[in-house]
mmCIF file of C-alpha atoms in Angstrom:
data_model
loop_
_atom_site.group_PDB
_atom_site.id
_atom_site.type_symbol
_atom_site.label_atom_id
_atom_site.label_comp_id
_atom_site.label_asym_id
_atom_site.label_seq_id
_atom_site.Cartn_x
_atom_site.Cartn_y
_atom_site.Cartn_z
ATOM 1 C CA MET A 1 97.612 88.959 98.184
ATOM 2 C CA THR A 2 101.349 88.810 98.402
ATOM 3 C CA THR A 3 102.666 89.760 101.780
ATOM 4 C CA PRO A 4 104.945 92.675 101.520
ATOM 5 C CA THR A 5 108.617 92.593 102.007
ATOM 6 C CA THR A 6 109.412 93.837 105.810
ATOM 7 C CA ILE A 7 112.755 95.075 106.725
ATOM 8 C CA PRO A 8 113.206 95.190 110.535
ATOM 9 C CA VAL A 9 115.234 98.641 111.499
ATOM 10 C CA PRO A 10 116.819 98.676 115.015
ATOM 11 C CA ALA A 11 115.081 101.681 116.602
ATOM 12 C CA ARG A 12 113.529 102.839 119.874
ATOM 13 C CA PRO A 13 111.202 101.195 121.468
ATOM 14 C CA TYR A 14 111.786 98.121 119.246
ATOM 15 C CA PRO A 15 112.591 97.418 115.629
ATOM 16 C CA TYR A 16 110.706 99.447 112.938
ATOM 17 C CA PRO A 17 109.221 97.509 110.130
ATOM 18 C CA PHE A 18 110.201 99.129 106.798
ATOM 19 C CA ILE A 19 108.335 98.178 103.687
ATOM 20 C CA PRO A 20 110.291 99.064 100.529
ATOM 21 C CA GLY A 21 108.002 100.884 98.190
ATOM 22 C CA ARG A 22 105.330 101.685 100.685
ATOM 23 C CA THR A 23 107.820 103.896 102.934
ATOM 24 C CA ALA A 24 108.079 107.480 102.102
ATOM 25 C CA LEU A 25 111.096 109.842 103.261
ATOM 26 C CA VAL A 26 109.410 113.292 104.747
ATOM 27 C CA VAL A 27 111.450 116.326 104.737
ATOM 28 C CA ILE A 28 109.638 118.700 106.701
ATOM 29 C CA ASP A 29 110.141 122.583 106.136
ATOM 30 C CA MET A 30 113.891 122.663 105.200
ATOM 31 C CA GLN A 31 113.526 126.029 103.635
ATOM 32 C CA ARG A 32 115.431 129.140 103.895
ATOM 33 C CA ASP A 33 112.894 130.944 106.201
ATOM 34 C CA PHE A 34 113.916 128.472 108.873
ATOM 35 C CA ILE A 35 117.633 127.590 108.105
ATOM 36 C CA GLU A 36 119.155 130.810 106.756
ATOM 37 C CA LYS A 37 119.738 134.423 108.220
ATOM 38 C CA GLY A 38 116.949 136.770 107.318
ATOM 39 C CA GLY A 39 114.377 134.442 107.465
ATOM 40 C CA PHE A 40 111.372 133.828 109.862
ATOM 41 C CA GLY A 41 113.418 131.680 112.503
ATOM 42 C CA ASP A 42 115.978 134.299 112.590
ATOM 43 C CA ALA A 43 113.470 137.022 113.093
ATOM 44 C CA LEU A 44 112.100 135.195 116.046
ATOM 45 C CA GLY A 45 115.643 135.588 117.597
ATOM 46 C CA ASN A 46 116.971 131.809 116.892
ATOM 47 C CA ASP A 47 120.319 130.706 116.347
ATOM 48 C CA VAL A 48 119.466 129.286 112.839
ATOM 49 C CA GLN A 49 122.894 127.764 112.436
ATOM 50 C CA ARG A 50 122.073 125.037 114.453
ATOM 51 C CA LEU A 51 119.488 123.496 112.127
ATOM 52 C CA GLU A 52 122.202 123.434 109.431
ATOM 53 C CA ALA A 53 123.769 120.298 111.123
ATOM 54 C CA ILE A 54 121.025 117.970 109.895
ATOM 55 C CA VAL A 55 121.413 118.945 106.189
ATOM 56 C CA PRO A 56 124.096 116.288 105.339
ATOM 57 C CA THR A 57 122.206 113.545 107.027
ATOM 58 C CA ILE A 58 119.028 114.469 104.984
ATOM 59 C CA ALA A 59 121.079 114.748 101.828
ATOM 60 C CA LYS A 60 122.538 111.369 102.183
ATOM 61 C CA LEU A 61 118.856 110.084 102.863
ATOM 62 C CA LEU A 62 117.396 111.636 99.757
ATOM 63 C CA GLU A 63 120.243 110.135 97.831
ATOM 64 C CA LEU A 64 119.145 106.692 99.233
ATOM 65 C CA PHE A 65 115.625 106.999 98.534
ATOM 66 C CA ARG A 66 116.184 108.373 95.113
ATOM 67 C CA ARG A 67 118.702 105.561 94.313
ATOM 68 C CA LYS A 68 115.753 102.920 95.188
ATOM 69 C CA ARG A 69 113.052 105.060 93.692
ATOM 70 C CA TRP A 70 111.166 105.196 96.799
ATOM 71 C CA PRO A 71 108.878 108.176 97.202
ATOM 72 C CA VAL A 72 109.852 111.370 98.582
ATOM 73 C CA ILE A 73 107.677 114.316 100.179
ATOM 74 C CA HIS A 74 108.806 117.645 100.958
ATOM 75 C CA THR A 75 106.875 120.185 102.978
ATOM 76 C CA ARG A 76 106.974 123.862 103.416
ATOM 77 C CA GLU A 77 105.237 126.026 105.755
ATOM 78 C CA ALA A 78 103.609 128.695 103.427
ATOM 79 C CA HIS A 79 100.832 131.075 103.105
ATOM 80 C CA LEU A 80 98.850 132.388 100.399
ATOM 81 C CA PRO A 81 99.953 136.135 99.256
ATOM 82 C CA ASP A 82 97.043 137.605 100.760
ATOM 83 C CA LEU A 83 97.485 135.562 104.246
ATOM 84 C CA SER A 84 93.813 134.373 103.909
ATOM 85 C CA ASP A 85 94.807 130.852 105.182
ATOM 86 C CA CYS A 86 96.824 132.490 108.192
ATOM 87 C CA PRO A 87 95.059 133.267 111.364
ATOM 88 C CA PRO A 88 95.586 136.741 112.706
ATOM 89 C CA SER A 89 96.710 135.031 116.106
ATOM 90 C CA LYS A 90 99.621 133.378 114.170
ATOM 91 C CA ILE A 91 100.583 136.411 112.857
ATOM 92 C CA ALA A 92 100.610 138.211 115.840
ATOM 93 C CA ARG A 93 102.183 135.850 118.038
ATOM 94 C CA GLY A 94 105.817 135.957 118.953
ATOM 95 C CA ASN A 95 106.275 139.695 119.369
ATOM 96 C CA ALA A 96 109.025 139.548 116.529
ATOM 97 C CA PRO A 97 110.307 142.502 114.839
ATOM 98 C CA LEU A 98 109.156 140.944 111.507
ATOM 99 C CA LYS A 99 105.945 139.117 111.545
ATOM 100 C CA ILE A 100 104.517 136.549 108.800
ATOM 101 C CA GLY A 101 103.823 138.295 105.474
ATOM 102 C CA GLU A 102 106.086 141.194 106.136
ATOM 103 C CA THR A 103 109.299 141.882 103.957
ATOM 104 C CA GLY A 104 112.768 140.507 105.128
ATOM 105 C CA SER A 105 115.929 139.948 103.271
ATOM 106 C CA MET A 106 114.567 136.990 101.620
ATOM 107 C CA GLY A 107 111.468 138.517 100.577
ATOM 108 C CA ARG A 108 107.866 138.257 102.499
ATOM 109 C CA LEU A 109 108.193 135.765 105.304
ATOM 110 C CA LEU A 110 106.588 132.328 105.061
ATOM 111 C CA VAL A 111 104.728 133.406 101.865
ATOM 112 C CA ARG A 112 104.634 131.128 98.791
ATOM 113 C CA GLY A 113 106.694 132.031 95.992
ATOM 114 C CA GLU A 114 109.195 134.175 97.741
ATOM 115 C CA PRO A 115 112.765 133.503 97.923
ATOM 116 C CA GLY A 116 112.886 132.600 101.502
ATOM 117 C CA ASN A 117 110.126 130.224 101.409
ATOM 118 C CA GLN A 118 112.158 128.077 98.813
ATOM 119 C CA ILE A 119 113.794 124.704 100.239
ATOM 120 C CA ILE A 120 117.433 125.042 100.664
ATOM 121 C CA GLU A 121 119.445 124.317 97.512
ATOM 122 C CA ALA A 122 121.301 121.315 99.170
ATOM 123 C CA LEU A 123 117.844 119.371 99.694
ATOM 124 C CA LYS A 124 116.154 121.221 96.597
ATOM 125 C CA PRO A 125 113.316 118.694 95.351
ATOM 126 C CA VAL A 126 113.716 116.852 92.091
ATOM 127 C CA ALA A 127 111.159 115.659 89.238
ATOM 128 C CA GLY A 128 108.574 113.507 90.614
ATOM 129 C CA GLU A 129 108.988 114.318 94.159
ATOM 130 C CA VAL A 130 105.899 115.624 96.248
ATOM 131 C CA VAL A 131 106.155 119.441 97.299
ATOM 132 C CA ILE A 132 103.167 120.321 99.901
ATOM 133 C CA ASP A 133 102.610 123.723 101.009
ATOM 134 C CA LYS A 134 101.036 123.599 104.260
ATOM 135 C CA PRO A 135 99.357 126.632 106.012
ATOM 136 C CA GLY A 136 99.871 125.097 109.376
ATOM 137 C CA LYS A 137 102.336 123.296 111.503
ATOM 138 C CA GLY A 138 101.274 119.906 110.600
ATOM 139 C CA MET A 139 101.179 118.595 106.869
ATOM 140 C CA PHE A 140 97.649 117.084 106.941
ATOM 141 C CA PHE A 141 95.900 120.264 107.746
ATOM 142 C CA GLY A 142 94.786 122.282 104.732
ATOM 143 C CA THR A 143 96.497 120.032 102.490
ATOM 144 C CA ASP A 144 95.925 117.276 100.004
ATOM 145 C CA ILE A 145 98.510 114.930 101.470
ATOM 146 C CA GLN A 146 96.134 112.216 102.717
ATOM 147 C CA SER A 147 94.920 111.693 99.186
ATOM 148 C CA ILE A 148 98.486 111.735 97.819
ATOM 149 C CA LEU A 149 99.441 109.112 100.107
ATOM 150 C CA ASP A 150 96.523 106.845 99.568
ATOM 151 C CA ASN A 151 97.117 107.149 95.774
ATOM 152 C CA LYS A 152 100.756 105.971 96.059
ATOM 153 C CA GLY A 153 99.891 103.310 98.569
ATOM 154 C CA ILE A 154 102.047 104.373 101.204
ATOM 155 C CA THR A 155 101.738 103.026 104.682
ATOM 156 C CA HIS A 156 104.827 103.935 106.557
ATOM 157 C CA LEU A 157 106.393 107.488 107.030
ATOM 158 C CA LEU A 158 110.379 108.512 107.793
ATOM 159 C CA PHE A 159 110.268 111.943 109.317
ATOM 160 C CA THR A 160 113.187 114.409 108.911
ATOM 161 C CA GLY A 161 113.147 118.176 109.251
ATOM 162 C CA VAL A 162 112.615 121.199 111.438
ATOM 163 C CA THR A 163 111.607 121.635 114.102
ATOM 164 C CA THR A 164 111.406 118.808 116.122
ATOM 165 C CA GLU A 165 108.870 119.696 118.563
ATOM 166 C CA VAL A 166 106.826 121.907 116.355
ATOM 167 C CA CYS A 167 106.134 120.949 112.655
ATOM 168 C CA VAL A 168 107.732 117.615 112.877
ATOM 169 C CA GLN A 169 106.271 116.497 116.148
ATOM 170 C CA THR A 170 102.696 117.702 114.916
ATOM 171 C CA SER A 171 103.036 116.035 111.531
ATOM 172 C CA MET A 172 104.285 112.775 112.929
ATOM 173 C CA ARG A 173 101.246 112.657 115.495
ATOM 174 C CA GLU A 174 98.809 113.669 112.830
ATOM 175 C CA ALA A 175 99.919 110.733 110.730
ATOM 176 C CA ASN A 176 99.963 108.462 113.715
ATOM 177 C CA ASP A 177 96.185 109.363 114.069
ATOM 178 C CA ARG A 178 95.644 108.288 110.494
ATOM 179 C CA GLY A 179 97.241 104.989 110.950
ATOM 180 C CA TYR A 180 100.649 105.341 109.438
ATOM 181 C CA GLU A 181 103.746 103.618 110.812
ATOM 182 C CA CYS A 182 105.956 106.534 111.649
ATOM 183 C CA LEU A 183 110.157 106.497 112.156
ATOM 184 C CA LEU A 184 111.835 109.770 113.209
ATOM 185 C CA ILE A 185 115.305 109.827 112.199
ATOM 186 C CA GLU A 186 117.084 111.371 115.201
ATOM 187 C CA ASP A 187 119.973 113.135 113.441
ATOM 188 C CA GLY A 188 117.831 114.228 110.713
ATOM 189 C CA THR A 189 115.769 116.455 112.900
ATOM 190 C CA GLU A 190 116.518 119.398 114.857
ATOM 191 C CA SER A 191 115.286 122.249 117.057
ATOM 192 C CA TYR A 192 116.569 125.632 117.973
ATOM 193 C CA PHE A 193 116.494 124.264 121.669
ATOM 194 C CA PRO A 194 118.239 121.007 122.294
ATOM 195 C CA ALA A 195 116.212 120.075 125.342
ATOM 196 C CA PHE A 196 112.857 120.428 123.245
ATOM 197 C CA LYS A 197 114.353 118.009 120.674
ATOM 198 C CA GLN A 198 115.176 115.624 123.100
ATOM 199 C CA ALA A 199 111.917 115.999 125.170
ATOM 200 C CA ALA A 200 109.833 115.516 121.947
ATOM 201 C CA ILE A 201 111.453 112.297 120.769
ATOM 202 C CA GLU A 202 111.178 110.888 124.189
ATOM 203 C CA MET A 203 107.316 111.582 124.069
ATOM 204 C CA MET A 204 106.935 109.980 120.742
ATOM 205 C CA VAL A 205 108.381 106.615 121.618
ATOM 206 C CA ALA A 206 107.228 106.547 125.244
ATOM 207 C CA GLN A 207 104.815 103.727 126.181
ATOM 208 C CA GLY A 208 105.871 101.351 123.668
ATOM 209 C CA GLY A 209 105.997 103.863 120.783
ATOM 210 C CA ILE A 210 102.614 105.665 121.481
ATOM 211 C CA VAL A 211 103.521 107.909 118.501
ATOM 212 C CA GLY A 212 106.018 106.004 116.839
ATOM 213 C CA TRP A 213 109.837 105.189 116.555
ATOM 214 C CA ALA A 214 113.143 106.657 116.702
ATOM 215 C CA ALA A 215 116.288 105.755 115.276
ATOM 216 C CA PRO A 216 119.669 107.239 113.929
ATOM 217 C CA SER A 217 120.348 107.088 110.020
ATOM 218 C CA VAL A 218 123.191 104.639 110.410
ATOM 219 C CA ALA A 219 120.659 102.190 111.872
ATOM 220 C CA LEU A 220 118.362 102.747 108.880
ATOM 221 C CA GLU A 221 120.887 102.791 106.261
ATOM 222 C CA ALA A 222 122.584 99.496 107.625
ATOM 223 C CA ALA A 223 119.104 97.614 107.665
ATOM 224 C CA LEU A 224 118.285 98.937 104.155
ATOM 225 C CA ALA A 225 121.802 97.893 102.701
ATOM 226 C CA GLU A 226 120.610 94.891 100.858
ATOM 227 C CA ALA A 227 116.970 95.996 100.336
ATOM 228 C CA PRO A 228 115.382 95.532 96.796
ATOM 229 C CA ILE A 229 115.121 98.511 94.323
ATOM 230 C CA HIS A 230 111.153 98.144 94.070
ATOM 231 C CA ALA A 231 108.404 96.780 96.543
#
């Protein structure tokens, strides 16, 4: 069996072993409900403009992966219209003026098919990219992502998106438990709370990378500059 090409990416706590063709870019929940005014994040009282800062970084990474023809996965936190996949405790939590399933300026919050539940235009998926609607924080719970990754032969995952300490961290921890090698792109993820983002990153890279690695996008781009187009 041929040994796959491995490209070391400078990262914490030590270089991340990137494998072309077996590494997927994961974009977590970059949807209008979290990024724009009038969505679920805004209803919870958050400054949603904080999250806009990472859009150019993710867009650049999408361009890179599309150019190399490497796999891309988008997720949306989304519930069925009848909310049968949303526990009552999740609906009640947060004491927000608008709750999951109720109607805001972009339609029903966190409901599949609603305008606010769509991925923002700047990061819109293209043909061939996987889009997963997940009912929970993590991308594996209640989805078929495991079989999709297996069928594509993916062993490594690069994480971006929002929010760092909730859906991104949960998805990365789920992936780590399933044996995937995970790298978090530091400037490609954000939180409504800066301290939470930094704490989440430190927890993931602690103890020799107990959950995974972390690196800025420039480190990844530099390491991949000479990477082959195909695995």
